[in-house]
Amino acid sequence: DGGITQSPKYLFRKEGQNVTLSCEQNLNHDAMYWYRQDPGQGLRLIYYSQIVNDFQKGDIAEGYSVSREKKESFPLTVTSAQKNPTAFYLCASESRDNYGYTFGSGTRLTVV
Amino acid sequence: SQQGEEDPQALSIQEGENATMNCSYKTSINNLQWYRQNSGRGLVHLILIRSNEREKHSGRLRVTLDTSKKSSSLLITASRAADTASYFCATAYSGGYQKVTFGTGTKLQVIP
């Protein structure tokens, strides 16, 4: 079955640590996105990529970094520069036909 | 940045009743999408309506779009307990890539 896999489901980070969230898709989609969701709120765009080896900052990119070395993979690194990283992180992908996003099941990141 | 706003923020109905959620947005769009999110899960794409369409149906879902009022509505008919979730509208800008902006959602509770 085609879909998006995010891992891990839960992640705990100590102060000052960098952590990387994985996002893999086998849908052959060109575009991939990372969103952050805080409790009771909508989704805010962190980074997006329309093609391999290219990505663009979204609305809240500070403290985050990404790479797109393969079409299937779009990992997100939450750096120590992100002062409030505790949130639910969602990865999504989309085909060029623009029929809507397919989302992964999310990673819940908590700073301890 | 442009953002859809859903109304109401929360809605509680009895099983079998219809549920209506509204979304308003600010600037021209290419299309508008509705998503469902069960608690702690990723979003699921429900329906996409393009700016030149006025109404779309999918099963028990009916979506309308009024571009002159910059608003959309999602109607769920004959609701079931399994429809309990948060519902988000997402607007895709006209021009540019399919980078959508999400509203803050309507939390629907369907009471058995």
JSON list of C-alpha atoms in Angstrom, two decimals:
[
{"chain": "A", "resi": 1, "resn": "ASP", "atom": "CA", "xyz": [0.00, 0.00, 0.00]},
{"chain": "A", "resi": 2, "resn": "GLY", "atom": "CA", "xyz": [1.24, 3.47, -0.83]},
{"chain": "A", "resi": 3, "resn": "GLY", "atom": "CA", "xyz": [1.54, 6.05, 1.89]},
{"chain": "A", "resi": 4, "resn": "ILE", "atom": "CA", "xyz": [3.70, 8.23, 4.08]},
{"chain": "A", "resi": 5, "resn": "THR", "atom": "CA", "xyz": [5.57, 6.89, 7.06]},
{"chain": "A", "resi": 6, "resn": "GLN", "atom": "CA", "xyz": [6.73, 9.13, 9.87]},
{"chain": "A", "resi": 7, "resn": "SER", "atom": "CA", "xyz": [9.04, 7.93, 12.59]},
{"chain": "A", "resi": 8, "resn": "PRO", "atom": "CA", "xyz": [9.32, 7.85, 15.46]},
{"chain": "A", "resi": 9, "resn": "LYS", "atom": "CA", "xyz": [5.78, 8.33, 16.73]},
{"chain": "A", "resi": 10, "resn": "TYR", "atom": "CA", "xyz": [7.04, 9.83, 19.99]},
{"chain": "A", "resi": 11, "resn": "LEU", "atom": "CA", "xyz": [10.36, 11.60, 20.51]},
{"chain": "A", "resi": 12, "resn": "PHE", "atom": "CA", "xyz": [11.88, 13.16, 23.59]},
{"chain": "A", "resi": 13, "resn": "ARG", "atom": "CA", "xyz": [14.59, 15.77, 23.32]},
{"chain": "A", "resi": 14, "resn": "LYS", "atom": "CA", "xyz": [16.85, 17.19, 25.95]},
{"chain": "A", "resi": 15, "resn": "GLU", "atom": "CA", "xyz": [17.64, 20.86, 26.01]},
{"chain": "A", "resi": 16, "resn": "GLY", "atom": "CA", "xyz": [20.40, 21.71, 23.53]},
{"chain": "A", "resi": 17, "resn": "GLN", "atom": "CA", "xyz": [20.03, 18.57, 21.44]},
{"chain": "A", "resi": 18, "resn": "ASN", "atom": "CA", "xyz": [19.32, 18.30, 17.75]},
{"chain": "A", "resi": 19, "resn": "VAL", "atom": "CA", "xyz": [16.81, 15.65, 16.72]},
{"chain": "A", "resi": 20, "resn": "THR", "atom": "CA", "xyz": [15.78, 14.39, 13.29]},
{"chain": "A", "resi": 21, "resn": "LEU", "atom": "CA", "xyz": [12.27, 13.34, 12.33]},
{"chain": "A", "resi": 22, "resn": "SER", "atom": "CA", "xyz": [11.93, 10.92, 9.48]},
{"chain": "A", "resi": 23, "resn": "CYS", "atom": "CA", "xyz": [9.41, 11.14, 6.64]},
{"chain": "A", "resi": 24, "resn": "GLU", "atom": "CA", "xyz": [9.32, 8.58, 3.83]},
{"chain": "A", "resi": 25, "resn": "GLN", "atom": "CA", "xyz": [6.75, 8.25, 1.03]},
{"chain": "A", "resi": 26, "resn": "ASN", "atom": "CA", "xyz": [6.26, 5.62, -1.65]},
{"chain": "A", "resi": 27, "resn": "LEU", "atom": "CA", "xyz": [3.58, 7.51, -3.56]},
{"chain": "A", "resi": 28, "resn": "ASN", "atom": "CA", "xyz": [6.00, 8.89, -6.16]},
{"chain": "A", "resi": 29, "resn": "HIS", "atom": "CA", "xyz": [4.89, 12.39, -5.16]},
{"chain": "A", "resi": 30, "resn": "ASP", "atom": "CA", "xyz": [7.03, 15.33, -6.16]},
{"chain": "A", "resi": 31, "resn": "ALA", "atom": "CA", "xyz": [6.16, 17.75, -3.38]},
{"chain": "A", "resi": 32, "resn": "MET", "atom": "CA", "xyz": [6.66, 17.18, 0.33]},
{"chain": "A", "resi": 33, "resn": "TYR", "atom": "CA", "xyz": [5.84, 19.38, 3.30]},
{"chain": "A", "resi": 34, "resn": "TRP", "atom": "CA", "xyz": [6.48, 19.69, 7.02]},
{"chain": "A", "resi": 35, "resn": "TYR", "atom": "CA", "xyz": [3.89, 21.23, 9.30]},
{"chain": "A", "resi": 36, "resn": "ARG", "atom": "CA", "xyz": [3.85, 21.92, 13.01]},
{"chain": "A", "resi": 37, "resn": "GLN", "atom": "CA", "xyz": [0.65, 21.68, 15.04]},
{"chain": "A", "resi": 38, "resn": "ASP", "atom": "CA", "xyz": [0.29, 23.07, 18.55]},
{"chain": "A", "resi": 39, "resn": "PRO", "atom": "CA", "xyz": [-2.61, 22.07, 20.82]},
{"chain": "A", "resi": 40, "resn": "GLY", "atom": "CA", "xyz": [-5.95, 23.36, 19.63]},
{"chain": "A", "resi": 41, "resn": "GLN", "atom": "CA", "xyz": [-4.40, 25.12, 16.69]},
{"chain": "A", "resi": 42, "resn": "GLY", "atom": "CA", "xyz": [-4.12, 24.73, 12.96]},
{"chain": "A", "resi": 43, "resn": "LEU", "atom": "CA", "xyz": [-1.07, 23.67, 11.03]},
{"chain": "A", "resi": 44, "resn": "ARG", "atom": "CA", "xyz": [1.84, 25.98, 10.36]},
{"chain": "A", "resi": 45, "resn": "LEU", "atom": "CA", "xyz": [4.22, 25.36, 7.46]},
{"chain": "A", "resi": 46, "resn": "ILE", "atom": "CA", "xyz": [7.88, 24.81, 8.35]},
{"chain": "A", "resi": 47, "resn": "TYR", "atom": "CA", "xyz": [9.52, 23.78, 5.07]},
{"chain": "A", "resi": 48, "resn": "TYR", "atom": "CA", "xyz": [8.44, 22.41, 1.72]},
{"chain": "A", "resi": 49, "resn": "SER", "atom": "CA", "xyz": [10.14, 20.82, -1.26]},
{"chain": "A", "resi": 50, "resn": "GLN", "atom": "CA", "xyz": [8.83, 20.58, -4.80]},
{"chain": "A", "resi": 51, "resn": "ILE", "atom": "CA", "xyz": [11.71, 18.59, -6.26]},
{"chain": "A", "resi": 52, "resn": "VAL", "atom": "CA", "xyz": [14.79, 16.68, -5.20]},
{"chain": "A", "resi": 53, "resn": "ASN", "atom": "CA", "xyz": [17.68, 18.82, -3.95]},
{"chain": "A", "resi": 54, "resn": "ASP", "atom": "CA", "xyz": [15.46, 21.88, -3.61]},
{"chain": "A", "resi": 55, "resn": "PHE", "atom": "CA", "xyz": [13.44, 23.15, -0.66]},
{"chain": "A", "resi": 56, "resn": "GLN", "atom": "CA", "xyz": [11.92, 26.39, 0.54]},
{"chain": "A", "resi": 57, "resn": "LYS", "atom": "CA", "xyz": [11.28, 27.96, 3.93]},
{"chain": "A", "resi": 58, "resn": "GLY", "atom": "CA", "xyz": [7.73, 28.13, 5.14]},
{"chain": "A", "resi": 59, "resn": "ASP", "atom": "CA", "xyz": [6.23, 30.48, 7.70]},
{"chain": "A", "resi": 60, "resn": "ILE", "atom": "CA", "xyz": [8.13, 29.21, 10.76]},
{"chain": "A", "resi": 61, "resn": "ALA", "atom": "CA", "xyz": [11.45, 27.83, 9.47]},
{"chain": "A", "resi": 62, "resn": "GLU", "atom": "CA", "xyz": [13.69, 29.31, 12.17]},
{"chain": "A", "resi": 63, "resn": "GLY", "atom": "CA", "xyz": [15.33, 26.59, 14.26]},
{"chain": "A", "resi": 64, "resn": "TYR", "atom": "CA", "xyz": [14.59, 23.86, 11.72]},
{"chain": "A", "resi": 65, "resn": "SER", "atom": "CA", "xyz": [16.49, 22.36, 8.79]},
{"chain": "A", "resi": 66, "resn": "VAL", "atom": "CA", "xyz": [15.62, 19.86, 6.05]},
{"chain": "A", "resi": 67, "resn": "SER", "atom": "CA", "xyz": [17.17, 17.96, 3.18]},
{"chain": "A", "resi": 68, "resn": "ARG", "atom": "CA", "xyz": [15.74, 16.35, 0.05]},
{"chain": "A", "resi": 69, "resn": "GLU", "atom": "CA", "xyz": [18.40, 14.04, -1.34]},
{"chain": "A", "resi": 70, "resn": "LYS", "atom": "CA", "xyz": [15.89, 11.47, -2.53]},
{"chain": "A", "resi": 71, "resn": "LYS", "atom": "CA", "xyz": [12.37, 11.86, -3.89]},
{"chain": "A", "resi": 72, "resn": "GLU", "atom": "CA", "xyz": [11.04, 9.49, -1.24]},
{"chain": "A", "resi": 73, "resn": "SER", "atom": "CA", "xyz": [12.60, 11.13, 1.80]},
{"chain": "A", "resi": 74, "resn": "PHE", "atom": "CA", "xyz": [12.27, 14.52, 3.47]},
{"chain": "A", "resi": 75, "resn": "PRO", "atom": "CA", "xyz": [13.77, 14.47, 6.99]},
{"chain": "A", "resi": 76, "resn": "LEU", "atom": "CA", "xyz": [13.31, 17.38, 9.37]},
{"chain": "A", "resi": 77, "resn": "THR", "atom": "CA", "xyz": [15.94, 18.32, 11.94]},
{"chain": "A", "resi": 78, "resn": "VAL", "atom": "CA", "xyz": [14.84, 20.30, 14.96]},
{"chain": "A", "resi": 79, "resn": "THR", "atom": "CA", "xyz": [17.91, 22.16, 16.12]},
{"chain": "A", "resi": 80, "resn": "SER", "atom": "CA", "xyz": [18.81, 23.56, 19.52]},
{"chain": "A", "resi": 81, "resn": "ALA", "atom": "CA", "xyz": [18.03, 27.00, 18.08]},
{"chain": "A", "resi": 82, "resn": "GLN", "atom": "CA", "xyz": [14.32, 26.14, 18.14]},
{"chain": "A", "resi": 83, "resn": "LYS", "atom": "CA", "xyz": [13.30, 27.52, 21.51]},
{"chain": "A", "resi": 84, "resn": "ASN", "atom": "CA", "xyz": [9.89, 25.91, 21.80]},
{"chain": "A", "resi": 85, "resn": "PRO", "atom": "CA", "xyz": [10.00, 22.63, 19.89]},
{"chain": "A", "resi": 86, "resn": "THR", "atom": "CA", "xyz": [7.36, 20.71, 21.83]},
{"chain": "A", "resi": 87, "resn": "ALA", "atom": "CA", "xyz": [4.63, 20.09, 19.27]},
{"chain": "A", "resi": 88, "resn": "PHE", "atom": "CA", "xyz": [3.04, 17.57, 16.91]},
{"chain": "A", "resi": 89, "resn": "TYR", "atom": "CA", "xyz": [4.89, 17.41, 13.59]},
{"chain": "A", "resi": 90, "resn": "LEU", "atom": "CA", "xyz": [3.17, 16.34, 10.41]},
{"chain": "A", "resi": 91, "resn": "CYS", "atom": "CA", "xyz": [4.69, 15.45, 7.07]},
{"chain": "A", "resi": 92, "resn": "ALA", "atom": "CA", "xyz": [2.65, 15.54, 3.88]},
{"chain": "A", "resi": 93, "resn": "SER", "atom": "CA", "xyz": [3.15, 14.89, 0.19]},
{"chain": "A", "resi": 94, "resn": "GLU", "atom": "CA", "xyz": [1.32, 15.83, -2.97]},
{"chain": "A", "resi": 95, "resn": "SER", "atom": "CA", "xyz": [1.33, 14.83, -6.61]},
{"chain": "A", "resi": 96, "resn": "ARG", "atom": "CA", "xyz": [1.47, 17.32, -9.46]},
{"chain": "A", "resi": 97, "resn": "ASP", "atom": "CA", "xyz": [-2.19, 16.61, -10.15]},
{"chain": "A", "resi": 98, "resn": "ASN", "atom": "CA", "xyz": [-2.99, 18.65, -7.03]},
{"chain": "A", "resi": 99, "resn": "TYR", "atom": "CA", "xyz": [-5.67, 16.38, -5.66]},
{"chain": "A", "resi": 100, "resn": "GLY", "atom": "CA", "xyz": [-4.79, 17.20, -2.07]},
{"chain": "A", "resi": 101, "resn": "TYR", "atom": "CA", "xyz": [-2.24, 16.22, 0.50]},
{"chain": "A", "resi": 102, "resn": "THR", "atom": "CA", "xyz": [-1.51, 12.80, 1.89]},
{"chain": "A", "resi": 103, "resn": "PHE", "atom": "CA", "xyz": [-0.38, 13.04, 5.51]},
{"chain": "A", "resi": 104, "resn": "GLY", "atom": "CA", "xyz": [1.72, 10.83, 7.69]},
{"chain": "A", "resi": 105, "resn": "SER", "atom": "CA", "xyz": [0.53, 9.87, 11.16]},
{"chain": "A", "resi": 106, "resn": "GLY", "atom": "CA", "xyz": [2.75, 12.44, 12.87]},
{"chain": "A", "resi": 107, "resn": "THR", "atom": "CA", "xyz": [5.57, 12.62, 15.39]},
{"chain": "A", "resi": 108, "resn": "ARG", "atom": "CA", "xyz": [4.97, 14.05, 18.83]},
{"chain": "A", "resi": 109, "resn": "LEU", "atom": "CA", "xyz": [8.12, 15.79, 20.06]},
{"chain": "A", "resi": 110, "resn": "THR", "atom": "CA", "xyz": [8.54, 16.67, 23.72]},
{"chain": "A", "resi": 111, "resn": "VAL", "atom": "CA", "xyz": [11.41, 18.56, 25.34]},
{"chain": "A", "resi": 112, "resn": "VAL", "atom": "CA", "xyz": [12.43, 17.08, 28.67]},
{"chain": "B", "resi": 1, "resn": "SER", "atom": "CA", "xyz": [-0.25, 34.83, 5.37]},
{"chain": "B", "resi": 2, "resn": "GLN", "atom": "CA", "xyz": [-3.71, 33.86, 4.21]},
{"chain": "B", "resi": 3, "resn": "GLN", "atom": "CA", "xyz": [-5.57, 31.57, 6.55]},
{"chain": "B", "resi": 4, "resn": "GLY", "atom": "CA", "xyz": [-8.99, 30.02, 6.50]},
{"chain": "B", "resi": 5, "resn": "GLU", "atom": "CA", "xyz": [-11.09, 30.49, 9.60]},
{"chain": "B", "resi": 6, "resn": "GLU", "atom": "CA", "xyz": [-13.56, 27.80, 10.56]},
{"chain": "B", "resi": 7, "resn": "ASP", "atom": "CA", "xyz": [-16.80, 28.43, 12.32]},
{"chain": "B", "resi": 8, "resn": "PRO", "atom": "CA", "xyz": [-17.91, 27.21, 14.79]},
{"chain": "B", "resi": 9, "resn": "GLN", "atom": "CA", "xyz": [-14.82, 26.28, 16.78]},
{"chain": "B", "resi": 10, "resn": "ALA", "atom": "CA", "xyz": [-16.70, 23.42, 18.37]},
{"chain": "B", "resi": 11, "resn": "LEU", "atom": "CA", "xyz": [-19.93, 21.62, 17.55]},
{"chain": "B", "resi": 12, "resn": "SER", "atom": "CA", "xyz": [-21.79, 18.92, 19.45]},
{"chain": "B", "resi": 13, "resn": "ILE", "atom": "CA", "xyz": [-24.69, 17.06, 17.84]},
{"chain": "B", "resi": 14, "resn": "GLN", "atom": "CA", "xyz": [-26.66, 13.86, 18.25]},
{"chain": "B", "resi": 15, "resn": "GLU", "atom": "CA", "xyz": [-26.02, 10.88, 16.02]},
{"chain": "B", "resi": 16, "resn": "GLY", "atom": "CA", "xyz": [-28.19, 11.07, 12.91]},
{"chain": "B", "resi": 17, "resn": "GLU", "atom": "CA", "xyz": [-28.25, 14.85, 12.78]},
{"chain": "B", "resi": 18, "resn": "ASN", "atom": "CA", "xyz": [-26.50, 16.90, 10.12]},
{"chain": "B", "resi": 19, "resn": "ALA", "atom": "CA", "xyz": [-23.34, 18.87, 10.91]},
{"chain": "B", "resi": 20, "resn": "THR", "atom": "CA", "xyz": [-22.42, 22.05, 9.10]},
{"chain": "B", "resi": 21, "resn": "MET", "atom": "CA", "xyz": [-19.05, 23.75, 9.33]},
{"chain": "B", "resi": 22, "resn": "ASN", "atom": "CA", "xyz": [-18.05, 26.96, 7.64]},
{"chain": "B", "resi": 23, "resn": "CYS", "atom": "CA", "xyz": [-14.76, 28.35, 6.41]},
{"chain": "B", "resi": 24, "resn": "SER", "atom": "CA", "xyz": [-13.95, 31.91, 5.42]},
{"chain": "B", "resi": 25, "resn": "TYR", "atom": "CA", "xyz": [-10.79, 33.12, 3.75]},
{"chain": "B", "resi": 26, "resn": "LYS", "atom": "CA", "xyz": [-9.30, 36.42, 2.69]},
{"chain": "B", "resi": 27, "resn": "THR", "atom": "CA", "xyz": [-7.80, 36.37, -0.79]},
{"chain": "B", "resi": 28, "resn": "SER", "atom": "CA", "xyz": [-8.24, 34.61, -4.13]},
{"chain": "B", "resi": 29, "resn": "ILE", "atom": "CA", "xyz": [-7.69, 30.90, -4.08]},
{"chain": "B", "resi": 30, "resn": "ASN", "atom": "CA", "xyz": [-6.96, 28.17, -6.58]},
{"chain": "B", "resi": 31, "resn": "ASN", "atom": "CA", "xyz": [-8.86, 25.56, -4.61]},
{"chain": "B", "resi": 32, "resn": "LEU", "atom": "CA", "xyz": [-10.12, 24.79, -1.11]},
{"chain": "B", "resi": 33, "resn": "GLN", "atom": "CA", "xyz": [-9.73, 21.48, 0.66]},
{"chain": "B", "resi": 34, "resn": "TRP", "atom": "CA", "xyz": [-11.32, 19.90, 3.69]},
{"chain": "B", "resi": 35, "resn": "TYR", "atom": "CA", "xyz": [-9.49, 17.51, 5.98]},
{"chain": "B", "resi": 36, "resn": "ARG", "atom": "CA", "xyz": [-10.43, 15.42, 9.01]},
{"chain": "B", "resi": 37, "resn": "GLN", "atom": "CA", "xyz": [-8.14, 14.76, 11.96]},
{"chain": "B", "resi": 38, "resn": "ASN", "atom": "CA", "xyz": [-8.86, 12.19, 14.62]},
{"chain": "B", "resi": 39, "resn": "SER", "atom": "CA", "xyz": [-7.25, 12.94, 17.97]},
{"chain": "B", "resi": 40, "resn": "GLY", "atom": "CA", "xyz": [-3.48, 12.49, 17.88]},
{"chain": "B", "resi": 41, "resn": "ARG", "atom": "CA", "xyz": [-3.45, 11.35, 14.26]},
{"chain": "B", "resi": 42, "resn": "GLY", "atom": "CA", "xyz": [-2.51, 12.77, 10.88]},
{"chain": "B", "resi": 43, "resn": "LEU", "atom": "CA", "xyz": [-4.98, 14.57, 8.66]},
{"chain": "B", "resi": 44, "resn": "VAL", "atom": "CA", "xyz": [-7.08, 12.75, 6.11]},
{"chain": "B", "resi": 45, "resn": "HIS", "atom": "CA", "xyz": [-8.04, 14.49, 2.88]},
{"chain": "B", "resi": 46, "resn": "LEU", "atom": "CA", "xyz": [-11.82, 14.55, 2.43]},
{"chain": "B", "resi": 47, "resn": "ILE", "atom": "CA", "xyz": [-12.60, 16.67, -0.59]},
{"chain": "B", "resi": 48, "resn": "LEU", "atom": "CA", "xyz": [-11.11, 19.33, -2.85]},
{"chain": "B", "resi": 49, "resn": "ILE", "atom": "CA", "xyz": [-13.20, 21.97, -4.59]},
{"chain": "B", "resi": 50, "resn": "ARG", "atom": "CA", "xyz": [-11.69, 24.18, -7.26]},
{"chain": "B", "resi": 51, "resn": "SER", "atom": "CA", "xyz": [-12.38, 27.89, -7.58]},
{"chain": "B", "resi": 52, "resn": "ASN", "atom": "CA", "xyz": [-14.58, 27.36, -10.65]},
{"chain": "B", "resi": 53, "resn": "GLU", "atom": "CA", "xyz": [-16.79, 24.82, -8.87]},
{"chain": "B", "resi": 54, "resn": "ARG", "atom": "CA", "xyz": [-19.71, 25.65, -6.63]},
{"chain": "B", "resi": 55, "resn": "GLU", "atom": "CA", "xyz": [-20.63, 22.33, -5.06]},
{"chain": "B", "resi": 56, "resn": "LYS", "atom": "CA", "xyz": [-19.17, 18.88, -4.65]},
{"chain": "B", "resi": 57, "resn": "HIS", "atom": "CA", "xyz": [-20.40, 15.68, -3.08]},
{"chain": "B", "resi": 58, "resn": "SER", "atom": "CA", "xyz": [-18.62, 12.68, -1.72]},
{"chain": "B", "resi": 59, "resn": "GLY", "atom": "CA", "xyz": [-20.74, 10.11, 0.09]},
{"chain": "B", "resi": 60, "resn": "ARG", "atom": "CA", "xyz": [-22.32, 11.85, 3.09]},
{"chain": "B", "resi": 61, "resn": "LEU", "atom": "CA", "xyz": [-20.21, 14.96, 2.53]},
{"chain": "B", "resi": 62, "resn": "ARG", "atom": "CA", "xyz": [-21.33, 18.03, 0.65]},
{"chain": "B", "resi": 63, "resn": "VAL", "atom": "CA", "xyz": [-19.04, 21.00, 0.13]},
{"chain": "B", "resi": 64, "resn": "THR", "atom": "CA", "xyz": [-20.04, 24.36, -1.28]},
{"chain": "B", "resi": 65, "resn": "LEU", "atom": "CA", "xyz": [-17.82, 27.23, -2.34]},
{"chain": "B", "resi": 66, "resn": "ASP", "atom": "CA", "xyz": [-18.88, 30.85, -2.76]},
{"chain": "B", "resi": 67, "resn": "THR", "atom": "CA", "xyz": [-15.93, 32.77, -4.16]},
{"chain": "B", "resi": 68, "resn": "SER", "atom": "CA", "xyz": [-17.83, 36.07, -4.08]},
{"chain": "B", "resi": 69, "resn": "LYS", "atom": "CA", "xyz": [-18.21, 35.72, -0.30]},
{"chain": "B", "resi": 70, "resn": "LYS", "atom": "CA", "xyz": [-14.87, 33.96, 0.10]},
{"chain": "B", "resi": 71, "resn": "SER", "atom": "CA", "xyz": [-16.48, 31.18, 2.06]},
{"chain": "B", "resi": 72, "resn": "SER", "atom": "CA", "xyz": [-17.05, 27.45, 1.98]},
{"chain": "B", "resi": 73, "resn": "SER", "atom": "CA", "xyz": [-19.19, 25.05, 3.96]},
{"chain": "B", "resi": 74, "resn": "LEU", "atom": "CA", "xyz": [-18.87, 21.37, 4.76]},
{"chain": "B", "resi": 75, "resn": "LEU", "atom": "CA", "xyz": [-22.07, 19.45, 5.45]},
{"chain": "B", "resi": 76, "resn": "ILE", "atom": "CA", "xyz": [-21.97, 15.98, 6.94]},
{"chain": "B", "resi": 77, "resn": "THR", "atom": "CA", "xyz": [-25.36, 14.32, 6.67]},
{"chain": "B", "resi": 78, "resn": "ALA", "atom": "CA", "xyz": [-26.71, 11.63, 8.99]},
{"chain": "B", "resi": 79, "resn": "SER", "atom": "CA", "xyz": [-23.72, 11.93, 11.30]},
{"chain": "B", "resi": 80, "resn": "ARG", "atom": "CA", "xyz": [-22.25, 8.94, 13.10]},
{"chain": "B", "resi": 81, "resn": "ALA", "atom": "CA", "xyz": [-20.18, 8.66, 16.27]},
{"chain": "B", "resi": 82, "resn": "ALA", "atom": "CA", "xyz": [-17.20, 7.80, 14.05]},
{"chain": "B", "resi": 83, "resn": "ASP", "atom": "CA", "xyz": [-17.43, 11.29, 12.52]},
{"chain": "B", "resi": 84, "resn": "THR", "atom": "CA", "xyz": [-16.19, 12.73, 15.83]},
{"chain": "B", "resi": 85, "resn": "ALA", "atom": "CA", "xyz": [-12.98, 14.54, 14.87]},
{"chain": "B", "resi": 86, "resn": "SER", "atom": "CA", "xyz": [-11.56, 17.95, 14.06]},
{"chain": "B", "resi": 87, "resn": "TYR", "atom": "CA", "xyz": [-12.24, 19.29, 10.59]},
{"chain": "B", "resi": 88, "resn": "PHE", "atom": "CA", "xyz": [-9.92, 21.73, 8.85]},
{"chain": "B", "resi": 89, "resn": "CYS", "atom": "CA", "xyz": [-10.29, 23.77, 5.73]},
{"chain": "B", "resi": 90, "resn": "ALA", "atom": "CA", "xyz": [-7.17, 24.53, 3.73]},
{"chain": "B", "resi": 91, "resn": "THR", "atom": "CA", "xyz": [-6.81, 27.12, 1.04]},
{"chain": "B", "resi": 92, "resn": "ALA", "atom": "CA", "xyz": [-4.41, 26.93, -1.88]},
{"chain": "B", "resi": 93, "resn": "TYR", "atom": "CA", "xyz": [-3.33, 30.21, -3.36]},
{"chain": "B", "resi": 94, "resn": "SER", "atom": "CA", "xyz": [-3.93, 31.13, -6.94]},
{"chain": "B", "resi": 95, "resn": "GLY", "atom": "CA", "xyz": [-0.53, 31.24, -8.54]},
{"chain": "B", "resi": 96, "resn": "GLY", "atom": "CA", "xyz": [2.51, 29.60, -7.05]},
{"chain": "B", "resi": 97, "resn": "TYR", "atom": "CA", "xyz": [2.73, 25.97, -6.06]},
{"chain": "B", "resi": 98, "resn": "GLN", "atom": "CA", "xyz": [0.15, 24.00, -4.15]},
{"chain": "B", "resi": 99, "resn": "LYS", "atom": "CA", "xyz": [1.20, 25.30, -0.76]},
{"chain": "B", "resi": 100, "resn": "VAL", "atom": "CA", "xyz": [-1.94, 25.29, 1.30]},
{"chain": "B", "resi": 101, "resn": "THR", "atom": "CA", "xyz": [-2.72, 27.22, 4.45]},
{"chain": "B", "resi": 102, "resn": "PHE", "atom": "CA", "xyz": [-4.79, 25.59, 7.17]},
{"chain": "B", "resi": 103, "resn": "GLY", "atom": "CA", "xyz": [-7.38, 27.09, 9.45]},
{"chain": "B", "resi": 104, "resn": "THR", "atom": "CA", "xyz": [-7.67, 26.34, 13.16]},
{"chain": "B", "resi": 105, "resn": "GLY", "atom": "CA", "xyz": [-10.37, 23.74, 12.73]},
{"chain": "B", "resi": 106, "resn": "THR", "atom": "CA", "xyz": [-13.84, 22.84, 13.98]},
{"chain": "B", "resi": 107, "resn": "LYS", "atom": "CA", "xyz": [-14.01, 20.19, 16.67]},
{"chain": "B", "resi": 108, "resn": "LEU", "atom": "CA", "xyz": [-17.05, 18.01, 16.04]},
{"chain": "B", "resi": 109, "resn": "GLN", "atom": "CA", "xyz": [-18.49, 15.70, 18.65]},
{"chain": "B", "resi": 110, "resn": "VAL", "atom": "CA", "xyz": [-21.22, 13.29, 17.62]},
{"chain": "B", "resi": 111, "resn": "ILE", "atom": "CA", "xyz": [-23.04, 11.85, 20.60]},
{"chain": "B", "resi": 112, "resn": "PRO", "atom": "CA", "xyz": [-24.36, 8.30, 20.18]}
]
